[in-house]
Tab-separated table of C-alpha atoms in Angstrom:
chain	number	residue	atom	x	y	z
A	1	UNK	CA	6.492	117.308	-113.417
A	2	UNK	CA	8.963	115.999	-115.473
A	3	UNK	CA	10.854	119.348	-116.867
A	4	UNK	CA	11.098	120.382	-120.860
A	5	UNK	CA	12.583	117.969	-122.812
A	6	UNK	CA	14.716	119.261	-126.110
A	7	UNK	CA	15.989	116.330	-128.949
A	8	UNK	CA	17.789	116.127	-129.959
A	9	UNK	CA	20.611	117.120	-127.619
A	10	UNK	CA	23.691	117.470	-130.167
A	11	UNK	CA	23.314	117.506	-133.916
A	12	UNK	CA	25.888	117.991	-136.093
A	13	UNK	CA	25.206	118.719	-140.154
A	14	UNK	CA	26.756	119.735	-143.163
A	15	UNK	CA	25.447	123.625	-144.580
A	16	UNK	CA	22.700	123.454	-146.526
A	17	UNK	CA	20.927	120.531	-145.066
A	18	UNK	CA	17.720	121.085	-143.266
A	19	UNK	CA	17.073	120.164	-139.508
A	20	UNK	CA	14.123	119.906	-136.899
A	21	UNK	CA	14.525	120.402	-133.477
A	22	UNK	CA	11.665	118.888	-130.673
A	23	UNK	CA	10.374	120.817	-127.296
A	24	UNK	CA	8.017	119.291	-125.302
A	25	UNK	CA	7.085	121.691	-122.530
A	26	UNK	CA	5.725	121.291	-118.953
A	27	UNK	CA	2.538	119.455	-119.517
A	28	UNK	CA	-0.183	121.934	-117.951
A	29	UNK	CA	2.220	125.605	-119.613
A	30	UNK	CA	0.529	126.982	-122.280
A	31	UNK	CA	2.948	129.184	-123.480
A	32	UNK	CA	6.061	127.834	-125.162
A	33	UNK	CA	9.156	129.956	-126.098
A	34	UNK	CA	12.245	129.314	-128.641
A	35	UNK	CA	15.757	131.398	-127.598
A	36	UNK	CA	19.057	130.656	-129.709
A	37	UNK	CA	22.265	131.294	-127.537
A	38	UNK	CA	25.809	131.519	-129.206
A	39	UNK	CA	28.853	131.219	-127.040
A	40	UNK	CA	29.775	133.771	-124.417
A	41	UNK	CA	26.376	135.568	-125.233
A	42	UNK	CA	23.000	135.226	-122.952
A	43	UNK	CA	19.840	133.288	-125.034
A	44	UNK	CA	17.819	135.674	-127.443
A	45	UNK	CA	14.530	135.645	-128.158
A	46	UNK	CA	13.431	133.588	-131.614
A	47	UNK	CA	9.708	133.470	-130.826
A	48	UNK	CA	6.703	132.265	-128.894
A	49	UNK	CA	3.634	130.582	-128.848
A	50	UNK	CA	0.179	130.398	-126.400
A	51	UNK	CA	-1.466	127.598	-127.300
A	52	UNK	CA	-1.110	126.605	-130.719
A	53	UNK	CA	-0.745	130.196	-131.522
A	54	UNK	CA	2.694	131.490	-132.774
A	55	UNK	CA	2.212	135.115	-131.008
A	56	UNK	CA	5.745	136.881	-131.566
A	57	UNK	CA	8.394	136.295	-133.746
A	58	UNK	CA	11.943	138.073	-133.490
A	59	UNK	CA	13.474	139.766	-136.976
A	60	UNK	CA	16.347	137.243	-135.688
A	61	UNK	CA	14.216	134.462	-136.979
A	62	UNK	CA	14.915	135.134	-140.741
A	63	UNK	CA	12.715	133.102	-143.676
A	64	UNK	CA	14.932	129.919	-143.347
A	65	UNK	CA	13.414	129.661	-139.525
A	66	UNK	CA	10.095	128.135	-138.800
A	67	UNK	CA	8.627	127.101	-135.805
A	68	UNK	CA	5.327	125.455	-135.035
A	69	UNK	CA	3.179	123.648	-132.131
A	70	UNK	CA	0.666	122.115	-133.996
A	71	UNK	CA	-1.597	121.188	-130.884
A	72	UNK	CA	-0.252	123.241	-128.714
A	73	UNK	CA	1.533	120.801	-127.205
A	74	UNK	CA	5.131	119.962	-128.344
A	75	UNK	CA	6.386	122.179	-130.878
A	76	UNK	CA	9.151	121.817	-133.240
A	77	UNK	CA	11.510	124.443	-135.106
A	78	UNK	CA	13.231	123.947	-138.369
A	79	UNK	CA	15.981	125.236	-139.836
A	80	UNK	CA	16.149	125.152	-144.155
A	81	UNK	CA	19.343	125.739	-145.941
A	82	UNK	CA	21.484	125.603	-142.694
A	83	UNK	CA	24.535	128.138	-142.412
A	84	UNK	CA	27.596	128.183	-140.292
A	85	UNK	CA	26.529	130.954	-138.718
A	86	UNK	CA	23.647	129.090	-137.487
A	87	UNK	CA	25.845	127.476	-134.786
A	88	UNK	CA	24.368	127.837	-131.446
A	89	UNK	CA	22.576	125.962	-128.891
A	90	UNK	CA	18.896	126.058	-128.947
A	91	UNK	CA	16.909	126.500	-126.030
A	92	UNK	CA	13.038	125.980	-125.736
A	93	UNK	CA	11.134	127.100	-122.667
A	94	UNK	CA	7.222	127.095	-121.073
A	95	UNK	CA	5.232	128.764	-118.570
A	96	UNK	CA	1.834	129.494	-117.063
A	97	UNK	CA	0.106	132.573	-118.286
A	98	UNK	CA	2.173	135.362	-117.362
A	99	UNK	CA	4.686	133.028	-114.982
A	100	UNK	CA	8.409	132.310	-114.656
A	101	UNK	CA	9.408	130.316	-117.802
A	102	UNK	CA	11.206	126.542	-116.968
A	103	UNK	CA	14.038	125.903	-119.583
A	104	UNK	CA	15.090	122.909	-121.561
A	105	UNK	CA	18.542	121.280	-121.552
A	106	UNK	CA	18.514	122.335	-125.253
A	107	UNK	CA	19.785	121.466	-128.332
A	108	UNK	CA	23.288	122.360	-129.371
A	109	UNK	CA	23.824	122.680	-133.669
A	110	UNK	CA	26.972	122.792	-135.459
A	111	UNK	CA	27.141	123.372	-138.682
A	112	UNK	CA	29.917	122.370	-140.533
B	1	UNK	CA	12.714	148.166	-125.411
B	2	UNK	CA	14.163	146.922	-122.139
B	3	UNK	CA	17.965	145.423	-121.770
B	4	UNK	CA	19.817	144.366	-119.146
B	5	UNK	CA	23.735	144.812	-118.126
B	6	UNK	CA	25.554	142.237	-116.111
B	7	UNK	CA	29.199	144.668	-115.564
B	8	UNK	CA	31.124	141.441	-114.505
B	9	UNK	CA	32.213	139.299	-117.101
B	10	UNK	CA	34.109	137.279	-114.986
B	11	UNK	CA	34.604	137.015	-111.328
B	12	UNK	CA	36.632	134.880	-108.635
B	13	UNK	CA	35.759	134.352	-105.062
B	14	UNK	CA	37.068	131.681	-102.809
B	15	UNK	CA	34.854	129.304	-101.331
B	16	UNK	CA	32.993	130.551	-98.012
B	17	UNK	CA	33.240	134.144	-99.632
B	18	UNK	CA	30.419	136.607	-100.080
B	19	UNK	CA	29.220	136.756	-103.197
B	20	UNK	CA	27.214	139.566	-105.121
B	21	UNK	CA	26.440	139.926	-108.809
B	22	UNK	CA	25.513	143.100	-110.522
B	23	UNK	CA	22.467	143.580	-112.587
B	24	UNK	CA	21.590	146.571	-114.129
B	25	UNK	CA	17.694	146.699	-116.422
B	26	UNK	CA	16.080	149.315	-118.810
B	27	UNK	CA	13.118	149.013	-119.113
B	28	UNK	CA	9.959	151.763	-118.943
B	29	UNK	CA	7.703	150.217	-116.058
B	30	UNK	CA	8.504	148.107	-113.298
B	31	UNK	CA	9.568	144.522	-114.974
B	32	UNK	CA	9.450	141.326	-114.317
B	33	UNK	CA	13.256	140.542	-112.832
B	34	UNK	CA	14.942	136.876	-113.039
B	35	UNK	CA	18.039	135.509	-111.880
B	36	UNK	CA	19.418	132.190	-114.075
B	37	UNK	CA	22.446	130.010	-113.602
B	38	UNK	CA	23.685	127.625	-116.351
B	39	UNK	CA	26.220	125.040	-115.836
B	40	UNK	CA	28.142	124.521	-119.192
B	41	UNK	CA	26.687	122.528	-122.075
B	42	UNK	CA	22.755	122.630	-119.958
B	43	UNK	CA	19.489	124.914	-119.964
B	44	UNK	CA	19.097	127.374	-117.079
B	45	UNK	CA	18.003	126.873	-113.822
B	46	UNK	CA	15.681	129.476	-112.621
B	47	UNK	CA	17.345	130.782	-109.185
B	48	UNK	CA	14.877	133.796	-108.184
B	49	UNK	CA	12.495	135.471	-109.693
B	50	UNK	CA	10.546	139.093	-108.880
B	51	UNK	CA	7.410	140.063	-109.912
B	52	UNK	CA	6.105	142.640	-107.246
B	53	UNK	CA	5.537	143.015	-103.921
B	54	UNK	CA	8.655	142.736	-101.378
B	55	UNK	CA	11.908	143.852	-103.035
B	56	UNK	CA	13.674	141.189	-101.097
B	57	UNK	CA	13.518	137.902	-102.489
B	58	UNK	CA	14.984	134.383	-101.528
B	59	UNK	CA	15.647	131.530	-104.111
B	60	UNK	CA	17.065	128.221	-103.957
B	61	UNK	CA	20.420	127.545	-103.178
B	62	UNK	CA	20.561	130.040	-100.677
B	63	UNK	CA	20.357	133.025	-103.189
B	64	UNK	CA	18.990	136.202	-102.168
B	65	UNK	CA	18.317	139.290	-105.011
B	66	UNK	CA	17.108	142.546	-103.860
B	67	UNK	CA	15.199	144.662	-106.610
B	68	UNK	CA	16.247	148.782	-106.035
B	69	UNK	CA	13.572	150.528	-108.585
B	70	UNK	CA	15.868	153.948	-107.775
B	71	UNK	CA	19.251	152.235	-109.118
B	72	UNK	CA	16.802	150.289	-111.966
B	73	UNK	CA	18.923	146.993	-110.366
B	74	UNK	CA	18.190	143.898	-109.450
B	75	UNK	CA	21.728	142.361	-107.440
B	76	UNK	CA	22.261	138.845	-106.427
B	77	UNK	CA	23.543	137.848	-103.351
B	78	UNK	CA	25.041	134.682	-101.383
B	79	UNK	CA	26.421	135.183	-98.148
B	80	UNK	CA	28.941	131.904	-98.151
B	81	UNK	CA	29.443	130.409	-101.859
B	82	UNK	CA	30.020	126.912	-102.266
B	83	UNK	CA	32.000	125.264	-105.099
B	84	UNK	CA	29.656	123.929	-106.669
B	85	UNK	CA	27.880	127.816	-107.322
B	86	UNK	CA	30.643	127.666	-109.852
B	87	UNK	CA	28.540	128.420	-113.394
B	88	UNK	CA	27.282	130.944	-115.573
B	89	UNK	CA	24.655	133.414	-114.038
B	90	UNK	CA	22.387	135.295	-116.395
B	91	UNK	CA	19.741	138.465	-115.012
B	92	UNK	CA	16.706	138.669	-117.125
B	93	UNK	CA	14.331	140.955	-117.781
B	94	UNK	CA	10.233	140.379	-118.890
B	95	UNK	CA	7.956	142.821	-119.729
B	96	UNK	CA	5.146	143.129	-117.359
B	97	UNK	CA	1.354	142.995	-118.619
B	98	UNK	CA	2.221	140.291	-120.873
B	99	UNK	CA	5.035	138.073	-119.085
B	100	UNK	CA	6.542	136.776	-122.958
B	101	UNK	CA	9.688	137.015	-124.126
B	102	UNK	CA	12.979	137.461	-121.697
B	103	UNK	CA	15.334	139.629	-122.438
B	104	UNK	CA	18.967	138.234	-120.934
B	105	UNK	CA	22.599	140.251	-119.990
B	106	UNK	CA	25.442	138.450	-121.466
B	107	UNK	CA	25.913	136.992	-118.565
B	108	UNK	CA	28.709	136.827	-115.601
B	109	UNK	CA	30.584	133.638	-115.084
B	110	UNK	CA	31.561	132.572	-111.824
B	111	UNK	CA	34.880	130.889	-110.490
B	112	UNK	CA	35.259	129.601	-106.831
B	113	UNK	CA	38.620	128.888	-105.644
B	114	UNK	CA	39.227	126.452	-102.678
C-alpha cells in the first residue's frame, strides 16, 4: 500500500491559464473523491467517482471545473480559465465501498 | 444536509496535559463520524473513525473519541498530549447508506507548550 499520490504538489500560474491536477488512489479503492480546501477552512466536497463513474458533483464545481477517471483508475481534474479565487490546495481521496476515505498530500494552486 | 461544528478555533495545552476536542454533527440518522489531523502544508491523516457498534473508539496515536447520539457529538480525547500532537484536527461527518462525500468543521488547531 503505497498511499494516494497528488502531482503535482505546488503549482503556481498566471489567471487565465488552464491546469491539470493527477490522483492516483489506493490501488484496490474504487471510489475516488476531489475536496478543495482554502486557508483556515476544513476541505469541501468538489465531487466523486466509483469506478469510472463521476457519481456526485458539488454546485462548488462551477463549468470551468472538470474532473475525470478515465479507467477508473487515476483521475485527473482541470481547471479552464483559472481565477484568483481559485487559490486553494487540492485534495484527492479513495476508499472501499462504503469505507473510511485515505487522503492525498495534495496539490496546493496559486493563482497569480 | 448534515454539518459539523468544531467550537474551538484554537486551543493551548502543555505537554503531558489532557486533551479533548469538541465536535458537534447535524445530521438526520446516525452518521458515519471521523476524526482527521493535518500537519501544515500535508493531506489528513485519518485518526479514528465510527461507523456503529461501540460508542467508544480507539485510534492511533493514542486517540480515543466517544460518539454521544443524545448530545449529536462525537469528542476527541488524549489523556497525555505529546508535542508532536501539535496540528490541525478536523471532525467529519459521512452520510450513512452511501459512505460518499465528507462533510468537515473548520477545524480546531492545536498548540502544545513545553
Amino acid at each position: 500500500d503505497t498511499g494516494v499520490s497528488q502531482n503535482p504538489r505546488h503549482k503556481i500560474t498566471k489567471r487565465g491559464q488552464n491546469v491539470t491536477f493527477r490522483c492516483d488512489p489506493i490501488s484496490e479503492h474504487n471510489r475516488l473523491y476531489w475536496y478543495r480546501q482554502t486557508l483556515g477552512q476544513g476541505p469541501e466536497f468538489l465531487t466523486y467517482f466509483q469506478n469510472e463513474a463521476q457519481l456526485e458533483k458539488s454546485r462548488l464545481l462551477s463549468d470551468r471545473f472538470s474532473a475525470e477517471r478515465p479507467k477508473g483508475s487515476f483521475s485527473t481534474l482541470e481547471i479552464q480559465r483559472t481565477e484568483q479565487g481559485d487559490s486553494a490546495m487540492y485534495l484527492c481521496a479513495s476508499s472501499s465501498e462504503r469505507r473510511e476515505q485515505y487522503f492525498g498530500p495534495g496539490t496546493r494552486l496559486t493563482v497569480t | 444536509a448534515q454539518s459539523v461544528t468544531q467550537p474551538d478555533i484554537h486551543i493551548t495545552v502543555s505537554e503531558g496535559a489532557s486533551l479533548e476536542l469538541r465536535c458537534n454533527y447535524s445530521y438526520g440518522a446516525t452518521p458515519y463520524l471521523f476524526w482527521y489531523v493535518q500537519s501544515p502544508g500535508q493531506g489528513l491523516q485519518l485518526l479514528l473513525k465510527y461507523f456503529s457498534g461501540d460508542t467508544l473508539v480507539q485510534g492511533i496515536k493514542g486517540f480515543e473519541a466517544e460518539f454521544k447520539r443524545s448530545q449529536s457529538s462525537f469528542n476527541l480525547r488524549k489523556p497525555s498530549v505529546h508535542w508532536s500532537d501539535a496540528a490541525e484536527y478536523f471532525c467529519a461527518v459521512g452520510a450513512t447508506g452511501t459512505a460518499s462525500k465528507l462533510t468537515f468543521g473548520t477545524g480546531t488547531r492545536l498548540q502544545v507548550t513545553l
